[in-house]
XYZ file of C-alpha atoms in Angstrom:
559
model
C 170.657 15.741 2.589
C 169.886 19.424 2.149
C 171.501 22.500 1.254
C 170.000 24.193 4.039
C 170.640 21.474 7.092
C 169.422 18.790 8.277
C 166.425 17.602 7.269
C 163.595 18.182 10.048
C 161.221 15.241 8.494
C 159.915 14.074 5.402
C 156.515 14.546 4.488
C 154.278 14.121 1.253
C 152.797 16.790 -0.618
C 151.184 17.007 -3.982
C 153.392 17.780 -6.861
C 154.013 21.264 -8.431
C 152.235 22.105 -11.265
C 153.478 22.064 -14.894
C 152.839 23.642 -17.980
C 151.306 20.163 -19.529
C 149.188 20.088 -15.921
C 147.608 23.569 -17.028
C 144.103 22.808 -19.134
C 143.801 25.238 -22.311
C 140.507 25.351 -23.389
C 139.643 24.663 -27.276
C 137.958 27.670 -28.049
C 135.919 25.973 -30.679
C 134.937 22.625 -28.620
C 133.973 25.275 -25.402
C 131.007 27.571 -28.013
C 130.168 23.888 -28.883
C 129.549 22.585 -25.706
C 127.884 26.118 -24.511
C 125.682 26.150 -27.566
C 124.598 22.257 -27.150
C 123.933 22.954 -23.543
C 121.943 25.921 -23.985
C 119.674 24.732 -26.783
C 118.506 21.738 -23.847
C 117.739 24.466 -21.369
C 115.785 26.215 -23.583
C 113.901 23.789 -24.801
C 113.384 22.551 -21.138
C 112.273 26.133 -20.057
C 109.905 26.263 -23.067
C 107.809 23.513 -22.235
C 107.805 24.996 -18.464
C 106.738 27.806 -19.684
C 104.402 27.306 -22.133
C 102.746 24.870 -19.166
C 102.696 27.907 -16.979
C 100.860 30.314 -19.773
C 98.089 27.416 -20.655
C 97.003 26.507 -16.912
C 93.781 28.924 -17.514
C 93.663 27.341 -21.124
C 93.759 23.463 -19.972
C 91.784 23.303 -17.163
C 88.358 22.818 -18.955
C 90.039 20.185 -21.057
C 91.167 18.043 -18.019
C 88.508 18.898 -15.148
C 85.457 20.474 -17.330
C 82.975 19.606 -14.615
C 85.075 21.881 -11.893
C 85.113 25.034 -11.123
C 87.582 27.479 -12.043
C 89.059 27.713 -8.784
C 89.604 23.878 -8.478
C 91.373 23.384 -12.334
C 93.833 26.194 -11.658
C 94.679 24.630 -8.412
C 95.127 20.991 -10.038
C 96.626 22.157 -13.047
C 99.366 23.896 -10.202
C 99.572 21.028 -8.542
C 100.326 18.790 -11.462
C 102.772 21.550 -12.087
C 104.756 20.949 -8.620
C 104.131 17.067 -9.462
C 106.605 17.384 -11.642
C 109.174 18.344 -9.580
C 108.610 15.371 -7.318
C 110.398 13.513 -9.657
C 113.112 15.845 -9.827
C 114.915 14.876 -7.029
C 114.873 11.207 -8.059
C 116.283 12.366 -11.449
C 118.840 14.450 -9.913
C 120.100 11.486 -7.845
C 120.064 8.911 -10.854
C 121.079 10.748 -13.537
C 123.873 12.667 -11.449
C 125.203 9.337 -10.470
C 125.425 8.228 -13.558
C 126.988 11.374 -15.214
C 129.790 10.928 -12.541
C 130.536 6.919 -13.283
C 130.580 7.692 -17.081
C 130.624 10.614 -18.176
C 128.754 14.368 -18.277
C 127.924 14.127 -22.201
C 126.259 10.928 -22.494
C 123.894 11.085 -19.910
C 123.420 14.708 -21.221
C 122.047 13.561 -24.678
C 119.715 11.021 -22.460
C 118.267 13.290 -20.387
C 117.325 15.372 -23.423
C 116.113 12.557 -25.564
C 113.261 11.276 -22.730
C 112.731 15.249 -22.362
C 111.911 16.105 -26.022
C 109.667 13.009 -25.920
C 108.080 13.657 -23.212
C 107.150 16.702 -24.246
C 106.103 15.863 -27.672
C 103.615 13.184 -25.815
C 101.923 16.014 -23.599
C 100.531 17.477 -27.303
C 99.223 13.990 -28.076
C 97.036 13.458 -24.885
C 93.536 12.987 -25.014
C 90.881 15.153 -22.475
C 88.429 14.434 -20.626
C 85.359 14.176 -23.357
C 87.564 11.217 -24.609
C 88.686 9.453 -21.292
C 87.245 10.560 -18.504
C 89.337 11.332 -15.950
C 91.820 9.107 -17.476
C 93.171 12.268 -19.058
C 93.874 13.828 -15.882
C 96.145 11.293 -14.591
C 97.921 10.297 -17.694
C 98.751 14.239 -17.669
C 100.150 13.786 -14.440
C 102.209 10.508 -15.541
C 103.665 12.314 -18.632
C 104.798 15.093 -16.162
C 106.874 13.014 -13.591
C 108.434 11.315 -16.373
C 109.082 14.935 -17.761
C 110.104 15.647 -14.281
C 112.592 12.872 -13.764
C 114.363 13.480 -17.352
C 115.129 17.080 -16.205
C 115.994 16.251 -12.825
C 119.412 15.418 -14.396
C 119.456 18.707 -17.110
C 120.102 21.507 -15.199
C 122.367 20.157 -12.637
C 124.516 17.821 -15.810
C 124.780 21.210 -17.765
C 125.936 23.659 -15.342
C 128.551 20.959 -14.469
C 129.248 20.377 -18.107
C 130.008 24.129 -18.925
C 131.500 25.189 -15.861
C 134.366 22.569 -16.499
C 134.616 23.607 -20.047
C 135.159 27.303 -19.037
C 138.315 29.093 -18.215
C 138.539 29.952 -14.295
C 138.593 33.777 -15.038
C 135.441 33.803 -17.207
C 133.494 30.835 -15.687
C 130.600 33.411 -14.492
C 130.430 35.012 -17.757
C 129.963 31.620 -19.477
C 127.842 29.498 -17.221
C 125.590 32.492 -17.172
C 124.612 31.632 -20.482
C 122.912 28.428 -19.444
C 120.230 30.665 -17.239
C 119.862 33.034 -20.391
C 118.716 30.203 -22.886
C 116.594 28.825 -19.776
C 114.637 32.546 -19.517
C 114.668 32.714 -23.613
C 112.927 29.636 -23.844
C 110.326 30.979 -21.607
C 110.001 34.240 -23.384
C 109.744 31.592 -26.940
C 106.860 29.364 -24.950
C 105.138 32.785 -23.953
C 105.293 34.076 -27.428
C 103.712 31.097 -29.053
C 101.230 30.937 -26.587
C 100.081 34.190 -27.180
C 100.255 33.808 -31.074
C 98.027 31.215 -31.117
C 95.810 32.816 -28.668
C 96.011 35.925 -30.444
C 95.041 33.963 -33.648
C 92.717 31.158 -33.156
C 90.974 32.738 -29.722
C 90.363 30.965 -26.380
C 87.731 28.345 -27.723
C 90.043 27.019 -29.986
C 92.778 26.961 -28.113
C 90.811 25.000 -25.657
C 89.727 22.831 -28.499
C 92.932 22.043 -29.994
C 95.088 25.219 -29.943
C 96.569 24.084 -26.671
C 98.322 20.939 -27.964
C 100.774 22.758 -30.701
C 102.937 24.455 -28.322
C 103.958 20.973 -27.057
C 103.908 19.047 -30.458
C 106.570 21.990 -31.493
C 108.630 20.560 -29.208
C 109.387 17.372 -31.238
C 111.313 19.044 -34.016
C 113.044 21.271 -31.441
C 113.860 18.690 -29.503
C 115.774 16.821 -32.252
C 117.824 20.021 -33.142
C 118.631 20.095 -29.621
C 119.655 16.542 -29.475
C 122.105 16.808 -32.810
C 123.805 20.224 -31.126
C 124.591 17.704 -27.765
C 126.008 14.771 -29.705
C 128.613 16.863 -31.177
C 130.229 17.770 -28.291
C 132.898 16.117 -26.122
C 133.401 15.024 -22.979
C 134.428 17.559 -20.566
C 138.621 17.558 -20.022
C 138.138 18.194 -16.066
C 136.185 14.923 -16.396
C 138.466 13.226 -18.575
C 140.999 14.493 -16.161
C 139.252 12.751 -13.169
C 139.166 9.359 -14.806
C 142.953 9.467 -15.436
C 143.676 10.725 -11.779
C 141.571 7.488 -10.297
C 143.629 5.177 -12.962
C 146.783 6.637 -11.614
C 145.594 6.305 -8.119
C 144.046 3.495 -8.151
C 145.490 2.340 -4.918
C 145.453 5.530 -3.303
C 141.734 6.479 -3.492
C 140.745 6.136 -0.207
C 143.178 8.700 0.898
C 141.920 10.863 -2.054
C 138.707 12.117 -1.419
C 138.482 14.780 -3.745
C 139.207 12.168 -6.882
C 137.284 8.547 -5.257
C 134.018 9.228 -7.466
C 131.239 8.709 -5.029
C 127.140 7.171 -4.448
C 124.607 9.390 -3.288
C 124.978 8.573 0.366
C 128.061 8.851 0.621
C 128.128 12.280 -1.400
C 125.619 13.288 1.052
C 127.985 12.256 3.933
C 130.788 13.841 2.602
C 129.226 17.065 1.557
C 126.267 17.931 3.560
C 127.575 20.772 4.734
C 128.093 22.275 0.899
C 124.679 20.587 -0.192
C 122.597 22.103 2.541
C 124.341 25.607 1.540
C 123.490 25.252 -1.984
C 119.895 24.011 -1.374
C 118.793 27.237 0.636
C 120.510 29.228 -2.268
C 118.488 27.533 -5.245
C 115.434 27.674 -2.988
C 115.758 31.660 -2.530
C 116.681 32.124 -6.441
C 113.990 29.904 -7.793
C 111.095 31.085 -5.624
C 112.068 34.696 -7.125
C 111.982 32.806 -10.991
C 109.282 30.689 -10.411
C 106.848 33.058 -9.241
C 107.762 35.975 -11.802
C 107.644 32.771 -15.021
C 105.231 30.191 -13.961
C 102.779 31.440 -11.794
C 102.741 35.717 -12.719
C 100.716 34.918 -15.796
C 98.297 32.787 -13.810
C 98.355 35.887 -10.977
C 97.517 38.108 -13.401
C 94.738 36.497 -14.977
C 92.959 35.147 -11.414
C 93.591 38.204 -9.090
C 94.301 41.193 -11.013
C 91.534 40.808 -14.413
C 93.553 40.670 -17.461
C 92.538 38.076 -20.323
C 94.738 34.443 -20.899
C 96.518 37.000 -23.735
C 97.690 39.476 -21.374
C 98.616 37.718 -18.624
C 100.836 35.715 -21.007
C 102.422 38.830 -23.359
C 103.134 41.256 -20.514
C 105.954 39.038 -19.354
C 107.541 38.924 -22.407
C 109.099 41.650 -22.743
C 110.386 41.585 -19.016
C 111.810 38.078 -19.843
C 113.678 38.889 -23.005
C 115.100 42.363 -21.364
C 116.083 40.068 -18.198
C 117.340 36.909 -20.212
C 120.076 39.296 -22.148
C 121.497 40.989 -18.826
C 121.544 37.600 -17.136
C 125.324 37.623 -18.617
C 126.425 41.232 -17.861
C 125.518 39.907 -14.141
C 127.349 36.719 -14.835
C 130.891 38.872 -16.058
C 130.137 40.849 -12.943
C 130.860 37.876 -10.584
C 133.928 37.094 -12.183
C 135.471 40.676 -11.229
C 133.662 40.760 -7.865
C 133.142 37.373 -6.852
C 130.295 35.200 -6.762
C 128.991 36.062 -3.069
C 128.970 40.061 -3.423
C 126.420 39.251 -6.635
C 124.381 37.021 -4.958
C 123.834 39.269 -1.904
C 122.422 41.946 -4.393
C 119.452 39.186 -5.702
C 118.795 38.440 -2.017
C 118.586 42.038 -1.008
C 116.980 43.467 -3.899
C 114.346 40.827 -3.530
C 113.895 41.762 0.317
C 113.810 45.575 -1.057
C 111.800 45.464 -4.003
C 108.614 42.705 -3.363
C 106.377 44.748 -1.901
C 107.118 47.969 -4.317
C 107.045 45.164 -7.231
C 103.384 44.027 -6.030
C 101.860 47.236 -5.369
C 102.620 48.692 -8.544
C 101.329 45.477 -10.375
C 98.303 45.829 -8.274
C 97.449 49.479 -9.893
C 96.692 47.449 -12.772
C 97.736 49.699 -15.815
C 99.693 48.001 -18.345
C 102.283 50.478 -17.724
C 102.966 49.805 -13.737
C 102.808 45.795 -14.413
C 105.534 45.942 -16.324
C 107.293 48.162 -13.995
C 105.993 46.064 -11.167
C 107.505 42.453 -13.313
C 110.460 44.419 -13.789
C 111.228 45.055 -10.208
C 110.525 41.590 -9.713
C 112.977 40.135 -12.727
C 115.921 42.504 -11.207
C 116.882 40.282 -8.596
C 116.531 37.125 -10.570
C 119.361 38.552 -12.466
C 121.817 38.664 -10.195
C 120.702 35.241 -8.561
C 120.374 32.854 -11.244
C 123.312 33.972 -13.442
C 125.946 33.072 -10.762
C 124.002 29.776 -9.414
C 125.380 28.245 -12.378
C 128.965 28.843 -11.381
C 128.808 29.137 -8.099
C 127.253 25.609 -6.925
C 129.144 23.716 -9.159
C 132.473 24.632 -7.640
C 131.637 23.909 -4.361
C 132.210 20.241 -5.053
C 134.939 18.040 -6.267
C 135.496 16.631 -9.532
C 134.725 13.366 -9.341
C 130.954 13.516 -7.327
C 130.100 17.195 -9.029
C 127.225 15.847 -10.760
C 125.599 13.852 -8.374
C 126.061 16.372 -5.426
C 124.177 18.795 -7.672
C 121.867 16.655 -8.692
C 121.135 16.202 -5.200
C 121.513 19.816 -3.891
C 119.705 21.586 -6.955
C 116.925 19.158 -7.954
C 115.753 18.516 -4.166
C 115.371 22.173 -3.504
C 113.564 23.312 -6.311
C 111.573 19.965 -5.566
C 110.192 21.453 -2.654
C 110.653 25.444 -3.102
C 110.705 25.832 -6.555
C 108.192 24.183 -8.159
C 105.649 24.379 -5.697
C 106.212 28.284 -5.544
C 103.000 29.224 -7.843
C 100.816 26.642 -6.054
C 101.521 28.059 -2.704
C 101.565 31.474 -3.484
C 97.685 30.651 -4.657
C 96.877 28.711 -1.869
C 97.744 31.341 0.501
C 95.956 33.938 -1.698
C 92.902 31.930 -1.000
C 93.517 31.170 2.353
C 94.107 34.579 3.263
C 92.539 36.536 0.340
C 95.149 39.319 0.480
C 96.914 39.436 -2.965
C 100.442 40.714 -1.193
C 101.371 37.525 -0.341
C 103.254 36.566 -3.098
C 105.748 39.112 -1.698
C 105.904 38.521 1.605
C 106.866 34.872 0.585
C 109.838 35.768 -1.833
C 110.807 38.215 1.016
C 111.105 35.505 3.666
C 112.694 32.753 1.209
C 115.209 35.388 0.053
C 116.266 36.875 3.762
C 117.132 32.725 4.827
C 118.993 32.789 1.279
C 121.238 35.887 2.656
C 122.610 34.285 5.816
C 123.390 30.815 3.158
C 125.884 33.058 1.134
C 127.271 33.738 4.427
C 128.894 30.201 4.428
C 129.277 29.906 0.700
C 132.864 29.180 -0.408
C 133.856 32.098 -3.108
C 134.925 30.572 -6.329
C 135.544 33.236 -8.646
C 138.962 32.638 -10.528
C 139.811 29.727 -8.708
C 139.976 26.266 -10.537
C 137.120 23.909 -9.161
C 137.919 21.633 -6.168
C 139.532 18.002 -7.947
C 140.341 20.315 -10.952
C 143.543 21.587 -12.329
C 143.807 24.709 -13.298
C 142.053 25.870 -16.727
C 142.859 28.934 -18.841
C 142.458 30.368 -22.189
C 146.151 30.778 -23.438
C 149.269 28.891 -23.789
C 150.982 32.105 -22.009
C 148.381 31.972 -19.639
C 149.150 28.629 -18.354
C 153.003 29.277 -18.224
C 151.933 32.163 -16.007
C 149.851 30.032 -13.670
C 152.855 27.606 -13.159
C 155.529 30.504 -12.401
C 153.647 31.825 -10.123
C 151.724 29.273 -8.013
C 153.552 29.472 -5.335
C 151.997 33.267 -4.509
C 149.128 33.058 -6.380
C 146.174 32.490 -4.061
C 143.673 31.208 -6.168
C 146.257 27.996 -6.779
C 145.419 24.891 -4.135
C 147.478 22.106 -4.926
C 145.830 20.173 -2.517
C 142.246 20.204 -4.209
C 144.006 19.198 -7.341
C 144.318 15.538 -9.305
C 148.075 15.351 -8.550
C 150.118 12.221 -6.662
C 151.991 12.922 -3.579
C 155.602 12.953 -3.448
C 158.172 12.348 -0.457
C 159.899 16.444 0.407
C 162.621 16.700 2.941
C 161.885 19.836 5.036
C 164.657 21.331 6.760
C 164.687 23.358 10.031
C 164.710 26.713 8.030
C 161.429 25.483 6.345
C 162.490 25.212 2.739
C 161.190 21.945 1.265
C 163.669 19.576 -1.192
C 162.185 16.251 -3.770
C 163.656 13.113 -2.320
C 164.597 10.453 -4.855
C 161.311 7.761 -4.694
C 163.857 5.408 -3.834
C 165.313 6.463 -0.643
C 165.009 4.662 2.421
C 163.291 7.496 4.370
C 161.089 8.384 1.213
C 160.028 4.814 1.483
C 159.335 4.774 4.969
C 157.323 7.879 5.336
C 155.203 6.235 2.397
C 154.701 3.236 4.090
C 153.491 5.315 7.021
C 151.189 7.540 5.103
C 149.481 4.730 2.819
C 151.176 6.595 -0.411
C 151.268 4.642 -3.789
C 155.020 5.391 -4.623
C 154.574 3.455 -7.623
C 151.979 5.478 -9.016
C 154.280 8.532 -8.688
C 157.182 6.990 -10.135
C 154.906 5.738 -13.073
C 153.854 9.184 -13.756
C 157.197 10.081 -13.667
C 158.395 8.244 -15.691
C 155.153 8.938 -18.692
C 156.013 12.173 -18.408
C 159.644 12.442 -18.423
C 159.347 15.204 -15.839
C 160.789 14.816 -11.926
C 157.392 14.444 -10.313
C 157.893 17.627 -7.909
C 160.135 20.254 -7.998
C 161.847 22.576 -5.107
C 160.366 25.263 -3.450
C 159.643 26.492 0.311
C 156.469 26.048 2.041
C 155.370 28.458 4.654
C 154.120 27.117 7.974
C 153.946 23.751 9.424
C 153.900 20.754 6.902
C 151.082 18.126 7.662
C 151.396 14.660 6.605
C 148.737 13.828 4.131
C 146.226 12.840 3.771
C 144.991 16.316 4.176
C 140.882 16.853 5.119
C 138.624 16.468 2.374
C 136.615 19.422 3.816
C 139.670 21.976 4.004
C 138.995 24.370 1.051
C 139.565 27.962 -0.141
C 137.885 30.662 1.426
């Protein structure tokens, strides 16, 4: 049967890769789909941020009768509110983007986003309702809440199966950099208007154009996302669960998934990437949403410092945030994470002393120290949780995994960093939280899987050139960054012989047909593929080691 003996048995394996397999990205489509993604974060970011600068500013509209201690703690707390809704978001939306399709339920999220927004500018306070005002602020935020619960998680999905696998860091990175840009924008409106119409207008009216802005940018926004495609790994997927139609319980990587069962499947991933965003996003949150507020309640600068100091620190971070991003792709994803978690451990307390002095001079050193880890966190989060899961539930797992732990880390940070300020009245605690959220964050990276220049699990492989992907399929069989066996591809009957070297067996021999029976392999499906693509379905080549039958573990994976 074989050139090299007798055959030992006959197994399945996926099929080789050829050229055709090989994804080329559209160079144009990808700065389309980068661009339309980026202008949602930012606009998202903005009206985080702007919320962040005008807590001082919109407590006397909502609670006038309270003290100052109470509004800043309810305006907080409305803040977290909205990422209660998050995780609901994440799970719906992530769901959905995974049944049909990334760019659709894109363009919704944005839509109720932009609105949302806009509505927050239109609210009345409490000299016109009572405190009516305060909870219809509240409302306006969990629906603002749930919209983005499905943002972050759809676009860093969206883009990283755009991007090449050699430059996915660089251009997910991009995402974070809009996100910390549109918080630089919110900050620098705020303190225009404050700068221009002073603190009792802005609490008469002042505070409402920030969010009405949003309107118009939110409809630029929503043009940029309706010109772009679907993603091709996606597109990909959906063909793969056609073909296999009969085969999908045997193929977990491609059988698109509900949220339990994602969470049954990939808890082990999820509970990885949850302790990751938590670490990252404590470190962002406290130096975007709640510094201003810290500045202005413990350390005695005005609503217009608090707000303009971290501007500069944003814009200065927001433009390294790819540099870091390139990094990863040369170094891998882990060694650039480790530096954010030990550079936060290193440089809290340093970061908090000097802000403490309280010249203008060692706050900004003191913010810096503080945006230097965020750096080389959130610029790699983007590429480095979406890999971790296949294809076909990538969405909802990190709509699940992202939007869950910034639920209850994230967004909460600058309310609990305040309430243990006033529990405790010692104003280093801010650090000596981001230093414990950060060291739990180091032992996570431990266990995550390294990514870097590997195609994502249920992917094939993507890459910039047509020479590149002739390259790829020469060499897969030594290239270690190839896995057939996390790839969209049938299986197809091989004849191994005693010296190892695996042959293709014609789909219509008897012990082809057999061993498929045995296995629960579609041999139809194979042959139909076959057949569309006037290619023999697998070709020859050795395979080192012992030959499993399929179907091979779900959780078996790259290290």
């Amino acid at each position: 049967m074989t050139a090299h003996g007798r055959p030992r048995r006959v197994v399945f394996r996926k099929r080789r890769l050829r050229v055709d397999d090989v994804n080329v990205v559209d160079q144009p489509m990808l700065k389309r789909a980068i661009g339309g993604t980026i202008v949602g974060n930012t606009m998202e970011w903005f009206d985080v941020g702007v919320f962040g600068y005008l807590i001082t500013t919109m407590g006397p509209v909502f609670l006038p009768e309270a003290d100052r201690t109470v509004q800043t703690l309810f305006l907080l707390g409305t803040f977290a509110a909205t990422f209660i809704a998050r995780p609901a978001g994440g799970v719906f939306f992530g769901w959905l983007g995974d049944k049909m399709g990334r760019q659709r339920v894109l363009a919704m999220t944005l839509i109720i986003m932009a609105a949302s927004t806009f509505a927050l500018g239109l609210l009345p306070g409490y000299a016109q309702i009572g405190v009516w005002a305060a909870i219809l602020l509240v409302v306006v935020k969990l629906v603002q809440g749930f919209s983005t619960g499905g943002e972050y998680a759809g676009a860093t999905t969206f883009v990283s199966e755009y991007a090449a696998d050699k430059r996915r860091g660089f251009l997910a990175s991009f995402l974070d950099m809009g996100s910390y840009l549109g918080f630089a924008l919110g900050a620098a409106v705020v303190s225009v208007l404050q700068l221009t119409l002073g603190q009792e207008a802005m609490e008469a009216y002042g505070w409402r154009i920030p969010f009405l802005i949003a309107g118009p940018l939110g409809a630029i926004a929503i043009w940029f996302r309706l010109r772009i495609e679907e993603s091709p790994a996606f597109k990909a997927s959906l063909e793969a669960q056609q073909q296999m139609a009969q085969e999908l319980a045997t193929h977990d990587e491609i059988a698109t998934k509900g949220p339990l069962a994602i969470v049954r499947s990939y808890w082990r991933q999820i509970l990885v990437a949850m302790v990751l965003v938590a670490a990252a996003n404590t470190v962002g949150y406290a130096l975007t949403s709640y510094m201003p507020t810290y500045l202005t309640t413990s350390k005695g600068y005005d609503e217009l410092h608090g707000t303009i100091l971290t501007i500069p620190v944003l814009v200065v971070m927001s433009l390294c945030i790819p540099l870091t991003g390139k990094l990863s792709d040369r170094i891998g994803r882990r060694p650039v994470l480790w530096i954010g978690a030990a550079s936060t451990i290193v440089l809290s307390i340093p970061a908090f002393l000097l802000i403490g002095v309280g010249t203008v001079v060692t706050t900004l050193i003191g913010l810096a120290l503080v945006a230097f880890p965020v750096t080389f966190y959130v610029a790699n989060l983007a590429s480095a949780l979406p890999a971790q899961f296949p294809t076909a539930s990538r969405y909802g797992a990190m709509g699940i995994a992202y939007n869950f732990a910034v639920a209850i880390f994230g967004g909460t940070t600058p309310f609990i960093i305040d309430a243990l300020i006033q529990a405790t009245g010692n104003d280093m605690m801010p650090a000596y939280y981001l230093m414990a959220t950060s060291v739990v964050g180091a032992v996570a990276i431990w266990f995550l899987r390294e990514s870097a220049q590997r195609p994502l699990p249920g992917s094939l492989p993507s890459v910039d050139t047509e020479a590149e992907a002739r390259d790829v399929v020469a060499h897969q069989d030594q290239d270690p960054h190839i896995d057939l066996e996390h790839m969209p591809l049938t299986e197809v009957p091989v004849a191994v012989a005693d010296d190892g070297v695996a042959l293709q067996l014609p789909l219509d021999h008897p012990a082809a047909v057999e061993a498929a029976e045995e296995a629960g392999v579609d041999l139809e499906a194979t042959a139909l593929e076959a057949q569309v693509s006037g290619e023999a379905p697998v070709a020859s080549g050795p395979i080192s080691g012992p030959v499993p039958r399929v179907p091979q573990p779900a959780a078996a994976h790259q290290g």
